[in-house]
CSV table of C-alpha atoms in Angstrom, one decimal:
chain,number,residue,atom,x,y,z
S,245,MET,CA,-187.2,-71.7,14.6
S,246,LYS,CA,-186.0,-75.5,14.9
S,247,ILE,CA,-185.4,-77.3,11.8
S,248,ALA,CA,-184.9,-80.7,10.4
S,249,MET,CA,-185.2,-82.5,7.3
S,250,LEU,CA,-187.1,-86.0,6.7
S,251,ALA,CA,-185.4,-88.0,4.0
S,252,GLY,CA,-186.0,-91.4,2.8
S,253,THR,CA,-184.0,-94.4,2.0
S,254,HIS,CA,-185.5,-94.6,-1.4
S,255,SER,CA,-188.8,-93.8,-3.2
S,256,GLY,CA,-191.5,-95.9,-2.0
S,257,CYS,CA,-190.0,-96.2,1.7
S,258,GLY,CA,-193.1,-94.3,3.1
S,259,LYS,CA,-191.7,-91.1,3.5
S,260,THR,CA,-194.6,-89.1,2.6
S,261,THR,CA,-196.8,-90.9,4.9
S,262,VAL,CA,-194.3,-90.6,7.9
S,263,MET,CA,-194.3,-86.9,7.1
S,264,LEU,CA,-197.9,-86.3,7.3
S,265,ALA,CA,-197.9,-88.5,10.3
S,266,LEU,CA,-195.2,-86.3,11.9
S,267,LEU,CA,-197.4,-83.0,10.8
S,268,GLN,CA,-200.3,-84.3,12.8
S,269,TYR,CA,-198.2,-85.3,16.0
S,270,MET,CA,-196.5,-82.1,15.8
S,271,ASN,CA,-199.7,-80.1,15.6
S,272,LEU,CA,-201.1,-82.1,18.6
S,273,GLN,CA,-197.7,-81.1,20.4
S,274,ALA,CA,-198.3,-77.5,20.0
S,275,HIS,CA,-195.1,-77.5,17.6
S,276,ASN,CA,-196.4,-74.8,15.0
S,277,PRO,CA,-195.1,-76.8,12.3
S,278,ARG,CA,-193.9,-75.4,8.9
S,279,PRO,CA,-193.7,-77.7,6.1
S,280,PHE,CA,-191.2,-77.6,3.0
S,281,LYS,CA,-190.6,-79.7,0.4
S,282,VAL,CA,-187.2,-80.7,-1.7
S,283,GLY,CA,-187.8,-80.5,-5.4
S,284,PRO,CA,-190.2,-79.8,-7.8
S,285,ASP,CA,-193.1,-81.6,-6.5
S,286,PHE,CA,-196.8,-80.3,-6.4
S,287,LEU,CA,-198.6,-83.1,-4.8
S,288,ASP,CA,-196.8,-83.5,-1.5
S,289,PRO,CA,-197.3,-79.7,-0.7
S,290,LEU,CA,-200.9,-79.9,-1.0
S,291,TRP,CA,-201.0,-82.6,1.6
S,292,HIS,CA,-198.6,-80.8,3.7
S,293,LYS,CA,-201.2,-77.9,3.8
S,294,ALA,CA,-204.3,-80.0,4.3
S,295,VAL,CA,-202.8,-80.9,7.6
S,296,THR,CA,-201.3,-77.7,8.8
S,297,ALA,CA,-203.0,-75.0,7.1
S,298,LYS,CA,-199.7,-73.6,5.7
S,299,ALA,CA,-198.5,-73.1,2.6
S,300,SER,CA,-195.5,-75.7,1.7
S,301,TYR,CA,-192.8,-74.1,-0.1
S,302,ASN,CA,-190.4,-76.2,-2.6
S,303,LEU,CA,-186.6,-76.1,-1.6
S,304,ASP,CA,-183.8,-77.5,-3.6
S,305,THR,CA,-180.4,-76.5,-4.9
S,306,HIS,CA,-181.0,-76.9,-8.8
S,307,MET,CA,-184.3,-75.6,-10.0
S,308,ILE,CA,-185.0,-72.9,-7.0
S,309,GLY,CA,-181.1,-72.5,-6.0
S,310,ILE,CA,-179.7,-72.5,-2.6
S,311,ASP,CA,-179.9,-68.4,-2.3
S,312,GLU,CA,-183.8,-68.5,-2.9
S,313,SER,CA,-184.0,-71.5,-0.3
S,314,ARG,CA,-182.5,-69.7,2.0
S,315,ARG,CA,-184.7,-66.7,1.3
S,316,LEU,CA,-187.8,-68.7,1.8
S,317,LEU,CA,-186.8,-70.2,4.9
S,318,ASN,CA,-185.7,-66.9,6.2
S,319,ARG,CA,-189.4,-65.6,6.0
S,320,CYS,CA,-189.9,-68.1,8.9
S,321,ALA,CA,-187.0,-67.7,10.7
S,322,GLU,CA,-188.0,-65.4,13.6
S,323,SER,CA,-191.4,-67.5,14.2
S,324,GLU,CA,-191.7,-69.7,16.9
S,325,GLY,CA,-192.1,-73.7,15.9
S,326,TYR,CA,-190.5,-76.2,13.9
S,327,ALA,CA,-189.6,-76.6,10.4
S,328,LEU,CA,-189.9,-79.8,8.8
S,329,ILE,CA,-188.4,-80.6,4.9
S,330,GLU,CA,-189.6,-83.5,3.3
S,331,GLY,CA,-186.9,-84.8,0.9
S,332,VAL,CA,-187.2,-85.9,-2.4
S,333,MET,CA,-186.7,-89.7,-3.8
S,334,GLY,CA,-183.9,-91.2,-1.5
S,335,LEU,CA,-181.3,-89.0,0.4
S,336,PHE,CA,-178.6,-89.0,-2.2
S,337,ASP,CA,-180.8,-89.1,-5.5
S,338,GLY,CA,-180.5,-85.8,-7.2
S,339,ARG,CA,-180.5,-84.5,-11.0
S,340,SER,CA,-177.5,-86.8,-11.4
S,341,GLY,CA,-174.6,-88.8,-9.7
S,342,VAL,CA,-174.5,-89.4,-5.7
S,343,GLY,CA,-175.7,-86.5,-3.6
S,344,GLU,CA,-175.2,-83.8,-6.2
S,345,ALA,CA,-177.3,-80.7,-7.0
S,346,GLY,CA,-181.2,-81.2,-6.6
S,347,SER,CA,-180.4,-84.2,-4.0
S,348,SER,CA,-181.9,-84.1,-0.3
S,349,VAL,CA,-178.6,-84.4,1.1
S,350,ASP,CA,-177.2,-81.4,-1.2
S,351,LEU,CA,-179.6,-79.1,0.4
S,352,ALA,CA,-179.3,-80.6,3.9
S,353,SER,CA,-175.5,-80.0,3.8
S,354,GLN,CA,-175.6,-76.4,2.3
S,355,LEU,CA,-178.3,-75.2,4.9
S,356,ALA,CA,-176.7,-77.0,7.8
S,357,VAL,CA,-179.8,-78.8,8.6
S,358,PRO,CA,-180.0,-82.4,10.7
S,359,VAL,CA,-181.5,-85.2,8.7
S,360,ILE,CA,-184.0,-87.6,10.1
S,361,LEU,CA,-184.0,-90.7,8.0
S,362,VAL,CA,-187.1,-92.9,7.4
S,363,VAL,CA,-186.4,-96.4,7.0
S,364,ASP,CA,-188.8,-99.3,5.5
S,365,ALA,CA,-188.3,-101.7,8.5
S,366,GLY,CA,-190.7,-104.3,7.2
S,367,GLY,CA,-189.0,-107.7,7.3
S,368,MET,CA,-185.8,-106.6,9.2
S,369,SER,CA,-184.6,-106.0,12.5
S,370,GLY,CA,-180.6,-106.0,12.9
S,371,SER,CA,-180.2,-105.4,9.2
S,372,ILE,CA,-181.2,-101.8,10.2
S,373,VAL,CA,-177.6,-101.8,11.4
S,374,PRO,CA,-175.6,-101.7,8.2
S,375,LEU,CA,-178.3,-99.9,6.4
S,376,ALA,CA,-178.3,-96.9,9.1
S,377,SER,CA,-174.5,-97.2,9.1
S,378,GLY,CA,-173.9,-96.8,5.7
S,379,PHE,CA,-176.3,-94.0,5.4
S,380,CYS,CA,-174.7,-92.1,8.3
S,381,GLU,CA,-171.3,-92.8,6.7
S,382,PHE,CA,-171.9,-91.5,3.2
S,383,ALA,CA,-173.9,-88.4,4.4
S,384,GLN,CA,-171.2,-87.2,6.6
S,385,LYS,CA,-168.8,-87.6,3.4
S,386,CYS,CA,-171.6,-85.1,1.6
S,387,GLY,CA,-171.3,-82.8,4.5
S,388,ALA,CA,-174.8,-83.6,6.2
S,389,ARG,CA,-175.5,-85.2,9.5
S,390,ILE,CA,-178.2,-87.9,10.4
S,391,ALA,CA,-179.7,-87.3,14.0
S,392,GLY,CA,-182.3,-89.8,14.1
S,393,ILE,CA,-184.2,-92.5,12.7
S,394,ILE,CA,-187.9,-93.3,12.0
S,395,ALA,CA,-189.0,-96.8,11.4
S,396,ASN,CA,-191.9,-97.3,8.9
S,397,ARG,CA,-194.2,-100.7,8.3
S,398,VAL,CA,-193.1,-101.9,11.9
S,399,GLY,CA,-195.1,-104.7,13.1
S,400,SER,CA,-195.2,-104.4,16.8
S,401,GLU,CA,-193.7,-103.0,19.8
S,402,TYR,CA,-191.2,-106.1,20.0
S,403,HIS,CA,-190.3,-105.4,16.7
S,404,ALA,CA,-189.7,-101.6,17.5
S,405,ARG,CA,-187.6,-102.5,20.6
S,406,LEU,CA,-185.3,-104.9,18.5
S,407,LEU,CA,-184.7,-102.0,16.0
S,408,SER,CA,-184.0,-99.6,18.7
S,409,GLU,CA,-181.9,-101.9,20.6
S,410,SER,CA,-179.9,-102.6,17.5
S,411,LEU,CA,-179.0,-98.9,16.7
S,412,LEU,CA,-178.1,-98.4,20.4
S,413,GLU,CA,-175.5,-101.0,20.3
S,414,TYR,CA,-173.6,-100.0,17.3
S,415,GLY,CA,-173.6,-96.3,18.3
S,416,LEU,CA,-175.9,-95.2,15.6
S,417,PRO,CA,-178.4,-92.4,15.8
S,418,PRO,CA,-181.4,-93.4,17.9
S,419,LEU,CA,-184.9,-94.6,16.8
S,420,LEU,CA,-187.1,-91.4,17.1
S,421,GLY,CA,-190.1,-93.2,16.8
S,422,TRP,CA,-192.0,-95.8,14.5
S,423,LEU,CA,-195.1,-96.0,12.2
S,424,SER,CA,-197.2,-99.3,12.4
S,425,LYS,CA,-197.4,-101.7,9.2
S,426,ASP,CA,-201.2,-101.3,9.4
S,427,ALA,CA,-201.4,-97.6,9.4
S,428,PRO,CA,-203.5,-96.1,6.5
S,429,ARG,CA,-202.0,-95.6,3.1
S,430,LEU,CA,-202.2,-92.7,0.6
S,431,GLU,CA,-204.0,-93.3,-2.7
S,432,GLU,CA,-202.3,-92.7,-5.6
S,433,ARG,CA,-202.9,-92.1,-9.5
S,434,HIS,CA,-200.8,-91.6,-12.6
S,435,LEU,CA,-198.8,-88.6,-11.6
S,436,GLY,CA,-198.2,-89.7,-7.7
S,437,LEU,CA,-200.5,-89.1,-4.7
S,438,LYS,CA,-204.4,-88.2,-5.3
S,439,ILE,CA,-204.9,-84.5,-4.1
S,440,PRO,CA,-206.4,-84.1,-0.9
S,441,GLU,CA,-209.4,-82.2,-2.0
S,442,SER,CA,-210.6,-85.7,-3.7
S,443,VAL,CA,-209.8,-87.7,-0.5
S,444,ASN,CA,-209.8,-87.5,3.0
S,445,VAL,CA,-206.5,-87.1,5.0
S,446,PRO,CA,-205.9,-90.3,7.0
S,447,ASP,CA,-205.8,-90.0,10.8
S,448,PHE,CA,-202.2,-91.8,11.7
S,449,GLN,CA,-201.9,-91.0,15.6
S,450,ASP,CA,-203.3,-94.4,16.6
S,451,LYS,CA,-200.3,-95.8,14.8
S,452,LEU,CA,-197.6,-93.3,15.2
S,453,HIS,CA,-195.3,-94.2,18.3
S,454,MET,CA,-192.6,-91.2,19.2
S,455,ASN,CA,-190.1,-90.7,22.0
S,456,ALA,CA,-190.9,-87.1,22.2
S,457,GLU,CA,-187.4,-86.2,23.9
S,458,HIS,CA,-185.2,-88.0,20.9
S,459,PHE,CA,-187.4,-86.3,18.3
S,460,GLU,CA,-187.3,-82.8,19.5
S,461,ALA,CA,-183.2,-83.1,20.0
S,462,ALA,CA,-183.2,-84.0,16.4
S,463,PHE,CA,-184.2,-80.7,15.2
S,464,SER,CA,-181.2,-77.6,15.4
S,465,LEU,CA,-181.7,-74.1,15.4
S,466,TYR,CA,-181.9,-72.6,12.0
S,467,GLN,CA,-179.6,-69.6,11.3
S,468,PRO,CA,-180.6,-67.3,8.9
S,469,ILE,CA,-178.1,-66.0,6.6
S,470,GLN,CA,-178.7,-62.3,5.1
S,471,ASP,CA,-179.9,-62.7,1.6
S,472,ASN,CA,-179.7,-60.1,-1.2
S,473,PRO,CA,-183.1,-58.3,-1.5
S,474,ALA,CA,-184.8,-59.1,-4.8
S,475,GLU,CA,-186.0,-56.4,-7.2
S,476,LEU,CA,-189.5,-55.5,-6.6
S,477,GLY,CA,-192.4,-53.9,-8.5
S,478,VAL,CA,-191.5,-54.7,-12.1
S,479,LEU,CA,-195.4,-56.1,-12.4
S,480,GLN,CA,-196.8,-52.7,-10.6
S,481,GLY,CA,-200.2,-52.6,-11.8
S,482,LYS,CA,-200.6,-55.5,-13.9
S,483,ILE,CA,-203.6,-57.5,-13.4
S,484,ILE,CA,-203.2,-61.4,-14.1
S,485,ALA,CA,-205.9,-63.8,-14.4
S,486,VAL,CA,-205.2,-67.4,-12.9
S,487,ALA,CA,-206.9,-70.5,-13.7
S,488,LYS,CA,-207.6,-72.3,-10.3
S,489,ASP,CA,-209.4,-75.7,-9.6
S,490,GLN,CA,-208.6,-79.4,-9.4
S,491,ALA,CA,-208.2,-79.3,-13.5
S,492,CYS,CA,-205.2,-76.5,-12.8
S,493,CYS,CA,-203.8,-77.0,-9.5
S,494,PHE,CA,-200.2,-77.5,-9.8
S,495,ILE,CA,-199.0,-73.8,-8.5
S,496,TYR,CA,-196.0,-73.2,-6.8
S,497,PRO,CA,-196.7,-71.1,-3.7
S,498,ALA,CA,-193.6,-69.1,-4.5
S,499,ASN,CA,-194.7,-68.3,-7.8
S,500,VAL,CA,-197.9,-66.8,-6.6
S,501,ASP,CA,-195.7,-64.8,-4.1
S,502,TRP,CA,-193.4,-63.4,-6.5
S,503,LEU,CA,-196.1,-62.0,-8.8
S,504,THR,CA,-197.8,-60.3,-5.9
S,505,GLU,CA,-194.2,-58.9,-4.8
S,506,GLN,CA,-193.5,-57.5,-8.1
S,507,GLY,CA,-196.9,-55.4,-7.8
S,508,ALA,CA,-199.4,-57.9,-9.8
S,509,LYS,CA,-202.6,-58.1,-8.7
S,510,LEU,CA,-203.9,-61.9,-9.0
S,511,VAL,CA,-207.8,-62.7,-10.2
S,512,TRP,CA,-208.6,-66.2,-9.7
S,513,PHE,CA,-211.2,-68.1,-11.9
S,514,SER,CA,-212.3,-72.0,-12.5
S,515,PRO,CA,-212.7,-73.6,-15.7
S,516,LEU,CA,-214.4,-76.3,-14.5
S,517,ALA,CA,-217.0,-73.9,-12.8
S,518,GLY,CA,-217.4,-72.5,-16.2
S,519,GLU,CA,-216.3,-69.1,-15.3
S,520,PRO,CA,-214.8,-66.7,-17.6
S,521,VAL,CA,-211.7,-65.2,-17.7
S,522,PRO,CA,-211.5,-61.7,-15.7
S,523,ALA,CA,-210.8,-58.7,-17.0
S,524,ALA,CA,-206.9,-58.7,-17.0
S,525,ASP,CA,-203.7,-57.6,-18.5
S,526,ALA,CA,-202.3,-61.0,-18.8
S,527,LEU,CA,-203.2,-64.8,-18.2
S,528,TRP,CA,-201.7,-67.8,-16.5
S,529,LEU,CA,-203.1,-71.1,-17.1
S,530,PRO,CA,-201.1,-73.7,-14.6
S,531,GLY,CA,-201.1,-77.4,-15.0
S,532,GLY,CA,-203.0,-79.9,-12.9
S,533,TYR,CA,-205.3,-82.6,-14.1
S,534,PRO,CA,-207.7,-81.6,-17.1
S,535,GLU,CA,-207.7,-85.6,-17.9
S,536,LEU,CA,-209.6,-86.4,-15.0
S,537,HIS,CA,-212.3,-83.7,-15.8
S,538,VAL,CA,-212.3,-84.1,-19.1
S,539,ARG,CA,-216.1,-84.1,-19.8
S,540,GLN,CA,-216.8,-81.0,-17.8
S,541,LEU,CA,-214.0,-79.2,-19.2
S,542,ALA,CA,-215.3,-79.9,-22.7
S,543,GLU,CA,-218.4,-78.5,-21.6
S,544,SER,CA,-217.2,-75.5,-20.0
S,545,ALA,CA,-217.8,-72.1,-21.4
S,546,THR,CA,-214.7,-70.7,-20.1
S,547,LEU,CA,-212.7,-72.6,-22.9
S,548,ALA,CA,-214.3,-70.1,-25.3
S,549,SER,CA,-213.4,-67.5,-22.9
S,550,ILE,CA,-209.8,-68.3,-22.8
S,551,LYS,CA,-209.8,-68.4,-26.9
S,552,THR,CA,-211.1,-65.1,-26.8
S,553,PHE,CA,-208.6,-63.5,-24.4
S,554,ILE,CA,-205.6,-65.3,-26.5
S,555,GLU,CA,-206.9,-63.6,-29.8
S,556,THR,CA,-206.5,-60.2,-28.2
S,557,GLY,CA,-202.7,-60.5,-28.1
S,558,LYS,CA,-202.3,-60.3,-24.6
S,559,PRO,CA,-199.9,-62.5,-22.7
S,560,VAL,CA,-200.6,-65.9,-21.8
S,561,LEU,CA,-198.5,-68.3,-20.1
S,562,ALA,CA,-199.9,-72.1,-20.4
S,563,GLU,CA,-198.1,-74.8,-18.4
S,564,CYS,CA,-198.5,-78.6,-19.0
S,565,GLY,CA,-202.2,-79.1,-18.3
S,566,GLY,CA,-203.0,-75.6,-18.8
S,567,ALA,CA,-201.5,-76.0,-22.1
S,568,MET,CA,-203.8,-79.3,-23.0
S,569,LEU,CA,-206.7,-77.0,-22.8
S,570,LEU,CA,-205.6,-74.9,-25.7
S,571,GLY,CA,-205.3,-77.7,-28.2
S,572,GLN,CA,-208.1,-78.9,-30.7
S,573,SER,CA,-208.9,-82.1,-28.3
S,574,LEU,CA,-208.1,-84.2,-25.6
S,575,ILE,CA,-208.1,-87.8,-26.0
S,576,ASP,CA,-208.7,-89.6,-22.7
S,577,GLN,CA,-207.1,-93.0,-21.9
S,578,GLN,CA,-209.9,-94.8,-22.9
S,579,GLY,CA,-209.3,-93.0,-26.7
S,580,LYS,CA,-212.2,-90.9,-26.6
S,581,SER,CA,-211.7,-87.6,-27.8
S,582,TRP,CA,-213.1,-84.4,-26.3
S,583,PRO,CA,-212.9,-81.0,-27.8
S,584,MET,CA,-210.9,-78.1,-26.0
S,585,ALA,CA,-210.4,-74.5,-26.8
S,586,GLU,CA,-209.0,-75.0,-30.2
S,587,VAL,CA,-206.5,-72.4,-30.2
S,588,LEU,CA,-203.2,-74.5,-31.1
S,589,PRO,CA,-203.3,-77.1,-34.0
S,590,PHE,CA,-202.6,-80.2,-31.9
S,591,ARG,CA,-204.5,-83.1,-30.0
S,592,SER,CA,-203.2,-83.9,-26.6
S,593,LYS,CA,-203.4,-87.9,-26.2
S,594,MET,CA,-203.2,-89.5,-22.7
S,595,GLN,CA,-201.1,-92.6,-22.4
S,596,ASN,CA,-200.3,-95.5,-19.8
S,597,LYS,CA,-196.6,-94.7,-19.8
S,598,LEU,CA,-194.4,-91.7,-18.6
S,599,ALA,CA,-194.0,-89.2,-21.5
S,600,ALA,CA,-191.4,-87.0,-19.9
S,601,LEU,CA,-189.8,-86.3,-16.5
S,602,GLY,CA,-187.0,-83.8,-15.6
S,603,TYR,CA,-185.5,-80.8,-14.9
S,604,ARG,CA,-185.4,-78.1,-17.6
S,605,GLN,CA,-183.9,-74.7,-18.3
S,606,GLU,CA,-184.4,-72.1,-20.9
S,607,ARG,CA,-182.1,-70.1,-22.7
S,608,SER,CA,-183.0,-66.9,-20.4
S,609,GLY,CA,-182.0,-69.1,-17.4
S,610,MET,CA,-185.5,-69.8,-16.3
S,611,ARG,CA,-185.7,-73.3,-14.8
S,612,GLY,CA,-188.5,-75.4,-14.5
S,613,HIS,CA,-189.8,-79.4,-14.5
S,614,GLU,CA,-191.4,-81.5,-16.9
S,615,PHE,CA,-193.8,-84.4,-15.8
S,616,HIS,CA,-196.5,-85.6,-17.7
S,617,TYR,CA,-198.4,-88.8,-19.5
S,618,SER,CA,-199.4,-87.1,-22.3
S,619,VAL,CA,-198.2,-86.3,-25.7
S,620,ARG,CA,-198.9,-83.7,-28.2
S,621,GLU,CA,-200.0,-85.3,-31.9
S,622,THR,CA,-200.3,-82.8,-34.8
S,623,ASP,CA,-200.1,-82.7,-38.6
S,624,ASP,CA,-198.7,-79.2,-38.6
S,625,ALA,CA,-195.4,-77.7,-37.9
S,626,LEU,CA,-195.5,-75.8,-34.4
S,627,VAL,CA,-193.7,-72.9,-33.8
S,628,PRO,CA,-191.5,-73.1,-30.9
S,629,CYS,CA,-191.3,-70.6,-27.9
S,630,PHE,CA,-188.6,-71.8,-25.4
S,631,GLU,CA,-185.0,-72.5,-26.2
S,632,THR,CA,-184.8,-75.3,-23.7
S,633,ASP,CA,-181.7,-77.5,-22.7
S,634,VAL,CA,-183.7,-80.7,-23.3
S,635,GLY,CA,-187.6,-81.6,-23.6
S,636,ASP,CA,-190.6,-79.5,-24.7
S,637,LYS,CA,-189.9,-76.3,-26.5
S,638,GLY,CA,-193.5,-75.6,-26.4
S,639,VAL,CA,-195.8,-73.7,-28.9
S,640,CYS,CA,-196.1,-69.9,-29.6
S,641,TYR,CA,-199.1,-68.3,-31.2
S,642,LYS,CA,-199.5,-64.5,-30.9
S,643,ASN,CA,-198.7,-63.4,-27.5
S,644,LEU,CA,-199.1,-67.1,-25.9
S,645,ARG,CA,-196.3,-69.5,-24.5
S,646,ALA,CA,-197.6,-73.0,-23.9
S,647,SER,CA,-195.4,-75.8,-23.0
S,648,TYR,CA,-195.3,-78.9,-21.0
S,649,VAL,CA,-192.8,-77.3,-18.3
S,650,HIS,CA,-194.0,-75.8,-15.1
S,651,TRP,CA,-191.5,-72.7,-14.4
S,652,TYR,CA,-190.3,-71.4,-11.2
S,653,PHE,CA,-190.4,-67.6,-11.9
S,654,ALA,CA,-187.9,-66.3,-9.3
S,655,SER,CA,-184.8,-68.3,-11.4
S,656,ALA,CA,-185.3,-65.9,-13.9
S,657,PRO,CA,-187.0,-62.6,-12.9
S,658,ALA,CA,-186.5,-60.4,-16.2
S,659,ALA,CA,-187.9,-63.5,-18.3
S,660,ALA,CA,-191.0,-64.0,-16.3
S,661,LYS,CA,-191.5,-60.1,-16.4
S,662,ALA,CA,-191.4,-60.2,-20.0
S,663,TRP,CA,-193.8,-63.4,-20.1
S,664,PHE,CA,-196.5,-61.1,-18.5
S,665,THR,CA,-196.0,-58.0,-20.2
């Protein structure tokens, strides 16, 4: 398997748009592309899967860790084709500092993966030289290598030629291709891109211009490193019901894999369709967009079924939007209140500004990520269920653990086992 990372100079440079255009191009070139995503993002991987029909796994050096990231890549190492890892934010942006844990360059360095840099070239020609030069020099200091550049928002073939000649003249990595400034744009909402199920995936091929030889040369052969086999079977025989639809769609594929590798059987149901919680030993309510489907959820018979399941005392894990289903009500951005499952004594209220964003770690070692625009309002004292370094400590009731954090199960297997048993 050949591999490269697609990273950007900054958030908003068009990295995800270029990523989707490249995945379409690689499909047409029969490169059998396998997408990955740096960081905790849910939305970009959904778009990757819409183009490639393959699950896109998250990788990073903080929440997931380098060992788990290698294990996920090793699964694909023997396959023919190309792996393309989409970076997060700008190349050197991570949890803190410059090029530190959680950044794209830190992952590229530790995996020895070459970087393809996306540059927003709108309004520049020769200025690409100091920009690219600075990124190349600092990437080298971080132990990574930029193997090529893709320019976004290019005005014409003449503009592209100026960019290419400037890079060549100063001995910088070559221009691998460019995307026209009139390429389709991806629609966004408050948590980022809209999910691909709600909009059509644009066709970028008339707007993408690639040098096939340069592009393929930018990839290197992935060399798998022997990983330590994980303990398996700790959930053998357990049946876990999982909510999954557009209201509960933020699910790491690796979490699904981890549960099944531990011997659990997953049974799926849709709150939006009014389906009851299936017969199960435990329940998982992932996050998503309940606020966009609040009328349908308020009228869904699933909420009563969820409440009944929780009252039995069986284990329940509710994350972010999944936890919002369990309050007394959900107040939308227009101020209208909608009844929810009425399990926990709080109201979830949507606001127009970001409420929380960042990595989280629980005392058990379990790592996760918090990102939401809603806040929890209550007149009662809530019993916390997590001891986190920062951020939401959640709400505990019977055998329910509910919080705003999306957890990554493989980061603390013993804790994940305890949550579902």
